[in-house]
Coordinates of C-alpha atoms in Angstrom, one line a residue:
Chain A
M1 CA 93.9 90.3 101.1
K2 CA 95.6 87.3 99.6
T3 CA 92.6 85.2 99.1
M4 CA 93.2 82.1 97.1
M5 CA 90.6 81.0 94.7
T6 CA 90.6 77.8 92.7
A7 CA 88.6 78.3 89.6
A8 CA 87.1 75.8 87.2
A9 CA 88.7 72.7 88.7
A10 CA 85.3 71.0 88.9
L11 CA 84.7 71.3 85.1
L12 CA 87.6 69.0 84.3
A13 CA 85.8 66.0 85.6
G14 CA 83.1 66.3 82.9
T15 CA 85.3 66.9 79.9
G16 CA 87.2 63.7 80.3
M17 CA 90.4 65.6 79.9
A18 CA 93.2 64.6 82.2
A19 CA 94.6 67.0 84.7
A20 CA 98.0 65.9 83.5
Q21 CA 98.0 68.9 81.3
G22 CA 99.3 70.6 84.4
E23 CA 98.5 73.8 86.1
L24 CA 98.8 77.6 85.8
N25 CA 99.2 80.1 88.7
I26 CA 98.0 83.6 87.9
Y27 CA 98.8 86.6 90.2
N28 CA 96.4 89.3 89.4
W29 CA 94.4 92.2 90.8
G30 CA 91.3 91.1 92.8
N31 CA 88.0 90.6 91.1
Y32 CA 89.6 91.2 87.7
T33 CA 89.7 87.8 86.0
S34 CA 86.5 86.6 84.3
P35 CA 85.7 83.2 85.8
E36 CA 83.9 82.2 82.6
M37 CA 87.0 82.8 80.6
I38 CA 89.0 80.7 82.9
E39 CA 86.5 77.9 82.6
K40 CA 86.7 78.1 78.9
F41 CA 90.5 78.0 79.0
T42 CA 90.5 74.9 81.2
E43 CA 88.0 73.3 78.9
E44 CA 90.1 73.9 75.8
T45 CA 93.5 73.1 77.3
G46 CA 93.0 70.9 80.3
I47 CA 95.1 73.3 82.3
E48 CA 94.0 73.9 85.9
V49 CA 94.1 77.6 86.9
T50 CA 94.7 79.0 90.3
I51 CA 94.3 82.8 90.8
T52 CA 95.8 84.8 93.7
D53 CA 94.8 88.4 94.3
F54 CA 97.0 91.4 94.9
D55 CA 95.8 94.8 95.8
S56 CA 98.5 97.1 94.5
N57 CA 101.4 97.2 92.1
D58 CA 103.7 97.8 95.0
T59 CA 102.5 94.7 96.8
A60 CA 102.9 92.6 93.7
L61 CA 106.4 93.8 92.9
A62 CA 107.5 93.4 96.6
R63 CA 106.2 89.8 96.7
I64 CA 107.7 88.7 93.4
R65 CA 111.1 90.3 94.3
Q66 CA 111.2 88.0 97.3
G67 CA 111.1 84.9 95.1
G68 CA 109.6 81.5 96.0
H69 CA 106.1 82.7 95.0
G70 CA 105.1 79.9 92.7
F71 CA 103.3 82.2 90.2
D72 CA 103.5 81.9 86.4
I73 CA 101.6 85.0 85.2
V74 CA 101.5 88.5 86.6
V75 CA 99.5 91.6 85.5
P76 CA 101.3 94.8 86.3
T77 CA 100.2 98.3 85.3
H78 CA 102.1 100.0 82.4
S79 CA 104.0 102.4 84.7
Y80 CA 105.6 99.4 86.5
V81 CA 106.3 97.2 83.4
Q82 CA 109.8 98.7 82.7
Q83 CA 110.9 98.1 86.3
W84 CA 109.7 94.5 86.1
I85 CA 111.7 94.0 82.8
E86 CA 114.8 95.8 84.1
E87 CA 115.0 93.7 87.2
G88 CA 114.8 90.5 85.1
L89 CA 111.5 89.4 86.7
L90 CA 109.7 88.8 83.3
Q91 CA 110.7 86.5 80.4
P92 CA 110.3 87.4 76.8
L93 CA 107.2 86.0 75.1
D94 CA 107.8 82.7 73.2
T95 CA 106.5 83.6 69.7
E96 CA 106.4 79.9 68.9
I97 CA 103.4 79.6 71.2
V98 CA 102.3 83.3 71.3
T99 CA 101.5 83.5 67.6
D100 CA 98.7 86.1 67.7
L101 CA 100.5 89.3 68.8
G102 CA 99.0 90.7 65.5
N103 CA 95.6 90.8 67.2
I104 CA 96.8 93.7 69.4
E105 CA 95.4 97.0 68.2
P106 CA 98.3 98.9 66.5
R107 CA 98.1 101.8 69.0
W108 CA 98.7 99.3 71.9
M109 CA 101.5 97.5 70.0
E110 CA 104.2 100.2 70.0
V111 CA 104.0 101.3 73.6
D112 CA 106.8 103.1 75.4
F113 CA 106.9 100.7 78.3
D114 CA 107.3 97.6 76.1
P115 CA 108.1 98.5 72.5
G116 CA 107.0 95.9 70.1
R117 CA 105.4 93.8 72.9
Q118 CA 108.4 91.6 73.7
Y119 CA 107.3 90.8 77.3
T120 CA 103.7 91.8 77.8
V121 CA 100.2 91.8 76.2
P122 CA 97.2 94.0 77.0
W123 CA 94.9 92.8 79.7
Q124 CA 92.6 95.8 80.3
W125 CA 93.0 99.5 79.8
G126 CA 91.1 102.5 80.9
T127 CA 91.2 106.2 81.7
T128 CA 90.8 108.4 84.7
G129 CA 88.6 111.4 84.0
V130 CA 85.8 113.3 85.7
I131 CA 82.2 112.2 86.4
V132 CA 79.4 114.7 86.8
N133 CA 75.8 114.5 87.7
T134 CA 74.3 116.5 84.9
S135 CA 71.1 117.2 86.7
L136 CA 73.2 119.5 89.0
Y137 CA 75.4 121.0 86.4
D138 CA 74.9 121.1 82.6
G139 CA 78.0 123.0 81.5
D140 CA 81.2 121.6 79.8
I141 CA 82.4 118.5 81.6
N142 CA 85.5 117.8 79.5
T143 CA 87.7 119.8 81.8
A144 CA 89.8 119.4 85.0
D145 CA 88.0 122.5 86.3
I146 CA 85.3 120.1 87.5
F147 CA 87.5 119.3 90.5
L148 CA 90.2 122.0 90.4
N149 CA 87.9 125.1 90.0
P150 CA 84.4 123.5 90.6
P151 CA 81.4 125.4 89.4
E152 CA 79.2 126.7 92.2
E153 CA 76.6 124.0 91.7
L154 CA 79.1 121.2 92.4
A155 CA 81.2 122.8 95.1
G156 CA 81.0 120.8 98.3
K157 CA 79.7 117.7 96.5
I158 CA 83.0 116.5 94.9
N159 CA 84.8 113.3 95.5
V160 CA 88.4 112.8 94.4
I161 CA 89.8 109.3 94.3
P162 CA 92.8 109.1 96.6
E163 CA 95.1 108.0 93.8
M164 CA 98.1 110.3 94.0
S165 CA 99.5 109.5 90.6
D166 CA 96.2 110.1 88.8
V167 CA 95.3 113.3 90.6
M168 CA 98.8 114.7 90.2
A169 CA 98.9 113.9 86.4
M170 CA 95.5 115.6 85.8
A171 CA 96.6 118.6 87.8
V172 CA 100.0 118.9 86.0
Y173 CA 98.3 118.7 82.6
A174 CA 95.8 121.3 83.8
V175 CA 98.4 123.9 84.7
G176 CA 100.2 123.3 81.4
G177 CA 102.8 120.7 82.3
D178 CA 103.5 118.0 79.8
S179 CA 104.7 115.1 82.0
P180 CA 103.5 114.0 85.4
C181 CA 107.1 113.5 86.3
T182 CA 108.3 116.9 85.3
D183 CA 111.3 118.4 87.1
D184 CA 110.0 122.0 86.4
M185 CA 109.4 123.2 90.0
E186 CA 107.3 126.1 88.7
I187 CA 104.7 123.5 87.5
W188 CA 104.7 121.8 90.9
R189 CA 104.2 125.1 92.7
Q190 CA 101.1 125.7 90.6
V191 CA 99.9 122.2 91.1
R192 CA 100.2 122.5 94.8
D193 CA 98.5 125.9 94.8
E194 CA 95.6 124.7 92.6
L195 CA 95.1 121.6 94.7
M196 CA 95.2 123.4 98.0
E197 CA 92.8 126.0 96.8
A198 CA 90.4 123.3 95.4
K199 CA 90.4 121.1 98.4
P200 CA 87.9 123.0 100.6
S201 CA 85.2 122.4 97.9
W202 CA 85.8 118.6 98.0
L203 CA 83.5 116.5 100.1
A204 CA 85.6 113.4 100.3
M205 CA 88.6 111.5 98.9
D206 CA 87.2 108.0 98.8
Y207 CA 87.3 105.0 96.5
G208 CA 84.2 102.9 96.6
T209 CA 81.5 105.3 95.6
I210 CA 79.5 104.0 92.7
D211 CA 76.4 103.8 94.9
S212 CA 76.9 107.3 96.3
Y213 CA 77.1 108.7 92.8
A214 CA 74.0 106.8 91.7
A215 CA 72.1 107.9 94.8
G216 CA 73.1 111.6 94.3
D217 CA 75.1 111.8 97.5
I218 CA 78.1 112.9 95.5
G219 CA 77.6 115.3 92.6
A220 CA 80.9 115.1 90.7
G221 CA 84.5 113.9 91.0
V222 CA 87.6 112.3 89.7
Y223 CA 86.8 108.7 88.7
W224 CA 87.7 105.8 86.5
N225 CA 85.9 105.2 83.3
G226 CA 84.7 101.6 84.0
A227 CA 83.3 102.6 87.4
S228 CA 81.7 105.7 85.9
M229 CA 79.9 103.5 83.4
R230 CA 78.6 101.3 86.2
A231 CA 77.3 104.3 88.0
R232 CA 75.7 105.7 84.9
M233 CA 73.8 102.4 84.4
Q234 CA 72.2 103.0 87.8
N235 CA 71.6 106.7 87.2
E236 CA 71.2 108.2 83.6
D237 CA 72.1 111.7 84.8
L238 CA 75.7 110.8 85.3
A239 CA 78.2 111.6 82.5
Y240 CA 81.9 110.9 82.1
G241 CA 84.2 113.7 80.9
Y242 CA 87.7 113.7 79.4
P243 CA 89.6 116.8 80.4
T244 CA 90.9 118.3 77.1
T245 CA 94.1 119.5 78.9
G246 CA 95.1 115.9 79.5
Y247 CA 94.0 112.9 81.4
P248 CA 95.7 109.7 82.4
V249 CA 95.4 106.4 80.5
W250 CA 96.4 103.2 82.2
M251 CA 96.9 99.7 80.9
D252 CA 97.4 96.5 82.9
N253 CA 99.4 93.9 81.0
A254 CA 99.8 90.2 81.3
A255 CA 103.4 88.8 81.4
V256 CA 105.1 85.6 82.1
L257 CA 107.4 85.6 85.2
A258 CA 111.1 84.7 84.6
D259 CA 111.0 82.0 87.3
A260 CA 107.6 80.6 86.2
E261 CA 107.3 76.8 86.8
N262 CA 104.7 76.3 84.0
T263 CA 106.2 78.5 81.3
E264 CA 104.6 76.6 78.4
N265 CA 101.1 76.8 80.0
A266 CA 101.7 80.5 80.7
M267 CA 102.5 81.2 77.1
T268 CA 99.5 79.2 76.0
F269 CA 97.4 81.4 78.3
I270 CA 98.9 84.6 76.9
N271 CA 98.0 83.6 73.4
F272 CA 94.5 82.6 74.6
I273 CA 93.7 86.1 75.9
L274 CA 94.9 87.5 72.6
Q275 CA 91.8 86.0 70.9
P276 CA 89.0 88.6 70.5
E277 CA 86.3 86.3 71.9
N278 CA 88.3 85.7 75.1
A279 CA 89.5 89.3 75.5
A280 CA 85.8 90.3 75.2
M281 CA 85.0 88.0 78.1
L282 CA 87.6 89.8 80.2
S283 CA 86.0 93.1 79.3
N284 CA 82.4 91.9 80.0
F285 CA 83.6 90.9 83.5
A286 CA 85.9 93.8 84.5
R287 CA 84.1 96.5 82.4
Y288 CA 87.2 98.0 80.7
G289 CA 88.6 98.0 77.2
N290 CA 91.0 95.2 76.2
G291 CA 93.0 96.5 73.2
I292 CA 92.4 93.4 71.0
T293 CA 91.2 94.0 67.5
G294 CA 87.7 92.6 66.8
S295 CA 86.8 92.0 70.4
E296 CA 83.9 94.6 70.2
E297 CA 81.6 92.2 68.4
F298 CA 81.8 89.8 71.3
M299 CA 81.3 92.5 73.9
D300 CA 78.0 93.3 75.6
A301 CA 76.3 96.0 73.6
E302 CA 76.1 98.4 76.5
M303 CA 79.9 98.3 76.6
S304 CA 80.8 98.5 73.0
E305 CA 78.8 101.6 72.7
A306 CA 79.5 103.2 76.0
P307 CA 81.0 106.7 75.9
E308 CA 83.1 105.8 78.9
I309 CA 84.8 102.9 77.1
V310 CA 84.9 104.3 73.5
I311 CA 86.8 107.6 73.8
P312 CA 85.3 110.3 71.5
E313 CA 87.7 110.8 68.6
E314 CA 88.4 114.5 69.2
L315 CA 89.3 113.7 72.9
A316 CA 91.5 110.7 72.3
A317 CA 94.8 112.6 71.8
A318 CA 94.6 114.2 75.3
G319 CA 94.9 110.8 76.9
K320 CA 98.5 110.0 78.1
F321 CA 100.2 107.1 79.8
S322 CA 101.7 108.2 83.1
P323 CA 105.3 106.9 83.5
A324 CA 106.8 105.9 86.9
C325 CA 108.6 108.9 88.3
P326 CA 112.2 109.0 89.6
Q327 CA 112.5 109.0 93.4
E328 CA 113.3 112.7 93.8
I329 CA 110.2 113.6 91.8
Q330 CA 108.1 111.0 93.6
D331 CA 109.2 112.6 96.9
V332 CA 108.0 116.0 95.7
R333 CA 104.7 114.5 94.7
T334 CA 104.3 112.7 98.1
Q335 CA 105.2 115.9 99.9
I336 CA 102.5 117.9 98.0
W337 CA 100.1 115.1 98.6
T338 CA 100.9 115.0 102.3
E339 CA 100.5 118.7 102.5
L340 CA 97.1 118.4 100.7
L341 CA 95.8 115.7 103.1
Q342 CA 97.3 117.1 106.3
Chain B
M1 CA 118.2 69.9 135.2
G2 CA 116.8 71.6 138.2
K3 CA 113.3 72.9 138.8
H4 CA 114.2 76.3 137.3
G5 CA 115.5 74.7 134.1
W6 CA 112.2 73.0 133.5
K7 CA 110.2 76.1 133.9
W8 CA 112.3 77.9 131.3
L9 CA 111.9 75.0 128.9
L10 CA 108.1 75.3 129.3
S11 CA 108.2 78.9 128.3
A12 CA 110.6 78.3 125.4
P13 CA 107.9 77.9 122.7
A14 CA 106.3 81.2 123.7
L15 CA 109.6 83.0 123.9
F16 CA 110.6 81.6 120.6
V17 CA 107.4 82.8 118.9
L18 CA 107.8 86.2 120.6
V19 CA 111.3 86.7 119.5
L20 CA 110.6 85.5 116.0
A21 CA 107.3 87.2 115.4
A22 CA 107.8 90.4 117.3
S23 CA 111.5 91.3 117.6
G24 CA 112.4 90.0 114.1
P25 CA 110.1 92.2 112.0
L26 CA 110.7 95.1 114.4
T27 CA 114.5 94.8 113.9
I28 CA 113.9 94.8 110.1
V29 CA 111.7 98.0 110.4
L30 CA 114.4 99.6 112.5
V31 CA 117.1 98.8 110.0
Y32 CA 115.1 99.9 107.0
S33 CA 114.5 103.3 108.6
F34 CA 118.2 103.9 108.3
L35 CA 118.5 102.9 104.6
S36 CA 117.8 104.7 101.3
P37 CA 114.6 104.1 99.3
G38 CA 114.9 101.6 96.5
T39 CA 113.3 102.0 93.0
L40 CA 109.5 101.7 93.1
G41 CA 109.5 100.5 96.7
G42 CA 112.0 98.4 98.7
V43 CA 115.2 99.7 100.1
S44 CA 118.7 100.1 98.8
W45 CA 121.5 99.1 101.2
E46 CA 123.0 102.5 101.8
F47 CA 123.1 104.0 105.3
S48 CA 121.1 107.2 105.6
T49 CA 119.4 109.2 108.3
E50 CA 117.4 111.1 105.7
A51 CA 114.2 109.2 106.6
W52 CA 114.4 110.2 110.3
F53 CA 115.2 113.7 109.3
R54 CA 112.2 113.9 107.1
V55 CA 109.8 112.6 109.7
F56 CA 110.3 115.8 111.6
F57 CA 111.7 118.3 109.2
S58 CA 111.0 119.2 105.6
R59 CA 113.2 120.9 103.0
D60 CA 111.1 123.3 101.0
I61 CA 110.5 121.6 97.7
F62 CA 111.0 124.9 95.9
D63 CA 114.1 125.9 97.8
P64 CA 116.0 123.0 99.3
E65 CA 118.1 125.3 101.4
V66 CA 115.1 126.2 103.6
V67 CA 114.6 123.6 106.3
T68 CA 111.5 123.9 108.5
W69 CA 109.6 121.7 110.9
N70 CA 107.5 119.3 108.8
T71 CA 104.2 120.8 109.9
A72 CA 102.2 118.5 107.6
H73 CA 103.6 115.4 109.4
L74 CA 103.3 117.0 112.8
T75 CA 99.7 118.0 112.1
I76 CA 98.9 114.4 111.1
F77 CA 100.6 112.9 114.2
W78 CA 98.7 115.3 116.4
R79 CA 95.4 114.6 114.7
S80 CA 95.9 110.9 115.5
I81 CA 96.8 111.5 119.1
W82 CA 94.0 113.9 119.6
L83 CA 91.4 111.6 118.0
S84 CA 92.7 108.8 120.2
L85 CA 92.4 110.9 123.3
Q86 CA 88.8 111.9 122.4
T87 CA 87.9 108.3 121.6
T88 CA 89.3 107.2 124.9
F89 CA 87.4 109.9 126.8
I90 CA 84.1 109.1 125.0
C91 CA 84.6 105.4 125.6
A92 CA 85.3 106.0 129.3
V93 CA 82.1 108.2 129.7
L94 CA 80.0 105.6 127.9
G95 CA 81.7 102.6 129.3
F96 CA 81.4 103.4 133.0
P97 CA 77.6 103.3 133.2
T98 CA 77.5 100.3 130.9
A99 CA 80.0 98.3 133.0
W100 CA 78.2 99.4 136.2
F101 CA 74.9 98.2 134.8
V102 CA 76.4 94.8 133.9
A103 CA 78.3 94.5 137.2
T104 CA 75.1 95.1 139.3
R105 CA 73.1 92.4 137.5
S106 CA 72.6 89.0 139.2
P107 CA 75.6 86.7 138.4
H108 CA 73.5 84.6 136.0
N109 CA 72.4 87.7 134.0
R110 CA 75.9 89.1 133.9
A111 CA 77.1 86.4 131.6
F112 CA 74.3 87.3 129.2
W113 CA 75.0 91.0 129.2
L114 CA 78.8 90.4 128.7
F115 CA 77.9 88.1 125.9
L116 CA 75.9 90.9 124.2
I117 CA 78.9 93.2 124.5
T118 CA 81.2 90.8 122.7
I119 CA 78.8 90.4 119.8
P120 CA 80.4 93.1 117.6
F121 CA 83.7 91.2 117.7
W122 CA 82.0 88.5 115.6
T123 CA 81.8 90.6 112.5
N124 CA 84.6 92.0 110.5
L125 CA 85.6 95.6 111.3
L126 CA 85.3 96.7 107.7
I127 CA 81.8 95.4 107.4
R128 CA 80.7 97.1 110.6
T129 CA 82.2 100.3 109.4
F130 CA 80.4 100.1 106.1
A131 CA 77.2 99.4 108.0
I132 CA 77.6 102.7 109.9
Q133 CA 78.2 104.4 106.6
E134 CA 74.9 103.0 105.3
L135 CA 73.1 104.4 108.4
I136 CA 74.4 107.9 108.2
R137 CA 74.9 108.7 104.5
N138 CA 72.8 111.4 102.9
S139 CA 70.4 108.9 101.3
G140 CA 70.9 106.4 104.2
T141 CA 68.6 105.0 106.8
I142 CA 68.7 107.8 109.4
N143 CA 68.3 110.7 106.9
S144 CA 65.5 108.9 105.0
L145 CA 63.7 108.2 108.3
L146 CA 64.0 111.8 109.5
M147 CA 62.8 113.2 106.1
W148 CA 60.0 110.7 106.0
M149 CA 58.9 111.9 109.5
G150 CA 59.2 115.5 108.3
A151 CA 61.7 116.4 110.9
I152 CA 64.1 117.7 108.3
E153 CA 63.8 118.8 104.7
E154 CA 67.3 118.4 103.4
P155 CA 69.5 115.5 104.5
I156 CA 72.0 116.2 107.2
Q157 CA 75.6 115.7 106.1
M158 CA 76.9 113.3 108.8
L159 CA 79.1 111.0 106.7
Y160 CA 82.6 112.4 106.0
T161 CA 82.6 114.6 109.1
D162 CA 84.7 114.5 112.3
F163 CA 81.4 113.5 114.0
A164 CA 81.2 110.4 111.9
V165 CA 84.8 109.4 112.7
L166 CA 84.2 109.8 116.4
V167 CA 81.0 107.8 116.4
G168 CA 82.7 105.0 114.5
M169 CA 85.8 105.0 116.7
A170 CA 83.8 105.0 119.9
Y171 CA 81.6 102.2 118.6
V172 CA 84.6 100.1 117.6
F173 CA 86.6 100.5 120.8
L174 CA 83.8 100.7 123.4
P175 CA 84.0 97.0 124.4
L176 CA 87.7 97.3 125.0
M177 CA 86.8 99.9 127.7
V178 CA 83.8 98.1 129.1
L179 CA 85.4 94.7 129.7
P180 CA 88.3 95.9 132.0
L181 CA 86.0 98.3 133.8
Y182 CA 83.6 95.4 134.4
A183 CA 86.5 93.3 135.7
A184 CA 87.4 96.0 138.2
M185 CA 83.8 96.5 139.3
D186 CA 83.3 92.8 139.6
K187 CA 85.9 92.8 142.3
L188 CA 84.5 95.9 144.0
D189 CA 83.4 95.3 147.5
F190 CA 79.9 96.7 147.6
R191 CA 80.0 96.8 151.4
L192 CA 82.3 99.8 151.1
V193 CA 79.6 101.6 149.1
E194 CA 77.0 100.8 151.7
A195 CA 79.4 101.9 154.4
G196 CA 79.7 105.2 152.5
Y197 CA 76.0 105.7 152.6
D198 CA 75.8 104.7 156.2
L199 CA 78.2 107.5 157.0
Y200 CA 75.8 109.9 155.2
A201 CA 77.9 110.4 152.1
S202 CA 75.9 111.8 149.2
R203 CA 75.7 109.7 146.0
W204 CA 78.2 111.9 144.3
R205 CA 80.7 111.6 147.2
V206 CA 80.4 107.8 147.2
L207 CA 81.0 107.8 143.4
R208 CA 84.0 110.1 143.7
H209 CA 85.7 108.9 146.8
V210 CA 84.7 105.3 147.0
I211 CA 83.8 103.8 143.6
L212 CA 86.1 105.7 141.2
P213 CA 89.3 105.1 143.2
L214 CA 88.5 101.5 143.5
V215 CA 87.8 101.0 139.8
K216 CA 90.7 103.2 138.7
P217 CA 92.9 100.3 137.5
G218 CA 90.0 99.3 135.2
F219 CA 89.9 102.8 133.8
I220 CA 93.6 102.8 133.2
A221 CA 93.7 99.4 131.6
G222 CA 90.7 100.3 129.4
S223 CA 92.2 103.6 128.4
I224 CA 95.4 101.9 127.3
L225 CA 93.5 99.2 125.4
V226 CA 91.5 101.9 123.6
F227 CA 94.2 104.5 123.1
I228 CA 96.9 102.2 121.6
P229 CA 94.9 100.7 118.7
A230 CA 93.0 104.0 118.2
I231 CA 96.2 105.8 117.4
G232 CA 97.0 103.5 114.6
A233 CA 93.4 103.3 113.4
Y234 CA 93.3 103.3 109.6
V235 CA 90.0 101.9 108.3
T236 CA 87.4 103.8 110.3
P237 CA 88.8 107.3 109.8
R238 CA 89.3 106.6 106.1
I239 CA 85.8 105.3 105.4
L240 CA 83.7 107.5 107.7
G241 CA 86.0 110.6 107.5
G242 CA 86.0 110.4 103.7
G243 CA 89.8 110.3 103.5
R244 CA 90.2 114.1 103.1
T245 CA 92.7 114.2 105.9
M246 CA 95.2 111.5 106.9
M247 CA 95.8 109.7 110.1
M248 CA 99.2 108.4 111.1
G249 CA 98.2 105.0 109.8
N250 CA 97.3 106.4 106.4
L251 CA 100.5 108.4 106.3
I252 CA 102.6 105.3 107.0
G253 CA 100.6 103.4 104.4
L254 CA 101.2 106.1 101.8
Q255 CA 105.0 105.7 102.2
F256 CA 104.9 102.0 101.6
G257 CA 102.4 102.3 98.8
Q258 CA 102.0 105.2 96.4
G259 CA 104.9 107.2 97.9
Q260 CA 107.3 104.4 97.4
N261 CA 109.6 105.5 100.2
W262 CA 109.9 102.5 102.6
P263 CA 112.6 104.0 104.9
L264 CA 110.4 107.0 105.6
G265 CA 107.5 104.7 106.3
A266 CA 109.7 102.6 108.6
A267 CA 110.9 105.6 110.5
M268 CA 107.3 106.7 111.0
S269 CA 106.3 103.3 112.2
M270 CA 109.1 103.4 114.8
L271 CA 107.9 106.8 115.9
L272 CA 104.4 105.4 116.4
L273 CA 105.9 102.6 118.4
I274 CA 107.8 105.1 120.6
I275 CA 104.5 107.0 121.3
V276 CA 102.8 103.8 122.2
V277 CA 105.6 102.7 124.5
G278 CA 105.6 106.2 126.0
A279 CA 101.9 105.8 126.8
L280 CA 102.5 102.4 128.3
M281 CA 105.3 103.7 130.6
M282 CA 103.0 106.5 131.8
Y283 CA 100.5 103.8 132.6
L284 CA 103.0 101.8 134.6
R285 CA 104.0 104.9 136.6
V286 CA 100.4 105.8 137.4
V287 CA 99.6 102.3 138.4
N288 CA 102.7 101.9 140.6
Q289 CA 102.1 105.2 142.3
G290 CA 98.4 104.6 142.8
G291 CA 99.0 101.3 144.6
G292 CA 98.9 102.4 148.3
E293 CA 97.1 105.7 147.9
R294 CA 93.6 106.1 149.2
R295 CA 91.8 109.3 149.6
G296 CA 88.6 110.2 151.4

C-alpha cells in the first residue's frame, strides 16, 4: 500500500548537477505522477524527488494529521481541501516562487474550496458519468437512467463503481436535488427508493473493469471519464455520457504541507507543474485533464480530442463539484449505502 | 535470580511484542468505539455510546423517533458468518480425502505432496483471486473453452455470483484445513484401522467409529483456522462477488473510509473480535470435553 518509489535519481549523475539542491517528498495517489515529468524536473532543478503513494483521501488526511511524515507536497481531492486548510495542514503558496498562477484556466481559479488559489493548484480533474456499450443500446446516454432506470437491453449488465459519494451525487441530481449534501429528507427518501429499485438490474459494483467493458462482459455503468476513454480505445462501441440532470466533477490539487521540510523546493515544484508543457505530461500519463491554459497543444492528440476529456459545451453546466458533507448527512448517506449493499 | 526468574526473562521479548503489538492497538480500538466521530475521519474526544447503539439498532433516517433493529448490519453480519460456515464445511469435505491421500503416501513422498499444498502461499492472495476471475469471467478461459467445444452457446455467468465467492474462499482456505488434518492423520495408529477390519467392521464403520474420532482434533483445529480468517474475508468476496453485497470486513472498511465514522467502525471491529473469541471458546470446550471420550 505504501510503496516507496525513488524516481529519477540515476539521471542526476549524467547531468553533472550536484544533489546539493536537496530533495522533495511528494505524497500522492498511486500511479498518478508522470515519471517523465519528474525526470524533467530533476534535470532542470537538480532536486531529487521521492514519491509515496496513498490510496484514499482518508488515509492521506489521517497520516498527515499524525505528524512526523516527512512529506512536502500532498495532492488532496477538492472536497477535502477546505478541511486541510482549516486544520492548518497546508501553507499558503509563496507567490515569489509560484509566479505562474495566471496559467490556471479561469474556471479553475475561482473555486469554492480555495478561492483565488491561495493554497492549491490543479493537478488533474475529471468527471464521473456513465459508460454504455452502444452496440447493445443506441438510445440517449446523457442520462442517469442508464443505471437508475436501465433500458431493457442493459438490465443485468450494469456495473456501478462502489464510490458512495459519486453514486449518491448522481442519484440526488437525478431526483431533482441540488446538493449531494442536502438536508431535505424527501430527496433522500427518493434517492434510497431509486437506488433500491435499480439495484436488482446491476451485475456488479466493482472498480477495475476497463477490460470487462472492452470485452463486452459489462454493458454499461457508472464510470470515470479517464477510465472510460481507455476502455473506448480498446473497443470503439463504448461511449461516455454526461447525465444532463447533473454529474460530479472532481479535481485533485497539489499543495505544500505546513510542516514541509523542503518548502522552497516544494514551491518550485508547484510552479513547475503550472507550465503547460509539464501539466500535459501529467495528463498524458494519468489520462485526465489538468486545468492549465495551453496544455492541449502538448497533449497526445487522442486526448486533446477525446469526448471523455473535453466536455461537450451544452453539457458542461451540469457538472458540479461535490462538497464534503457534514457528519449527520454523511451518516444518512452511509445508512442508505449500507441498506443498498446489505 | 532463581530458575523461574530466568525463564520469565527469556519470554520477556515475546511478551513485550505481544503487549505492544496486540493489546496496544486493541485498546485504542476499544477506546475509539466509545468516542464521537471527528470531521472527515478521526475521532473527537467526547464519550458516546452512540457507535455501539448503531451497530445493533438504527434510527429511521426519515423519522428519528422510530428505533428498530439495524437489519442491514445484522444481515451483513449473518452473511459473513454463514459464508464462513459454508467455507469451513466445503474445506472439511475436500480437505479430508486430500489429507488422507497425503498421509497414506510413503514418508518420502509425503514431503513432496505437502510441498505442493503450500505452493499457493507463495503468491499474493490478490493475484490468485484475479487469476480465478480471469478463469471464470464471461470472456474468460472456461467459458471460451466451453463455447469453442460447442458445449454452450452463451457464456455462463459465473463471476459475480455466490458460487464464485464460495469457490474462491474454499480455494484460499483449503490448505489451512488440510495441514492440521494431515498432522492428526500422521499420528493416527493404522493398527487400529486394521484391528477394525479384523473385527469385521465395514469400511464405513471404520471411518465413522475409528478414523473420524481419532482425527477430530485435526478437524477442529482446521475449522478454527478456516473460520476465523474467513469471517473477516474482504478481498475475495469483493472481487469475485462483484461487491454488490457487503461482508463484515467491507462494512468495517466503509466506516473508516467513505463513511468517515471511525467510532462505528471501531465498535464493529470489537464485535467481530467478540464473535471470533466466542468461536475459540467453543473450540476449547469441545476439545476439553472430547479428551477422554471414545465411542464404538
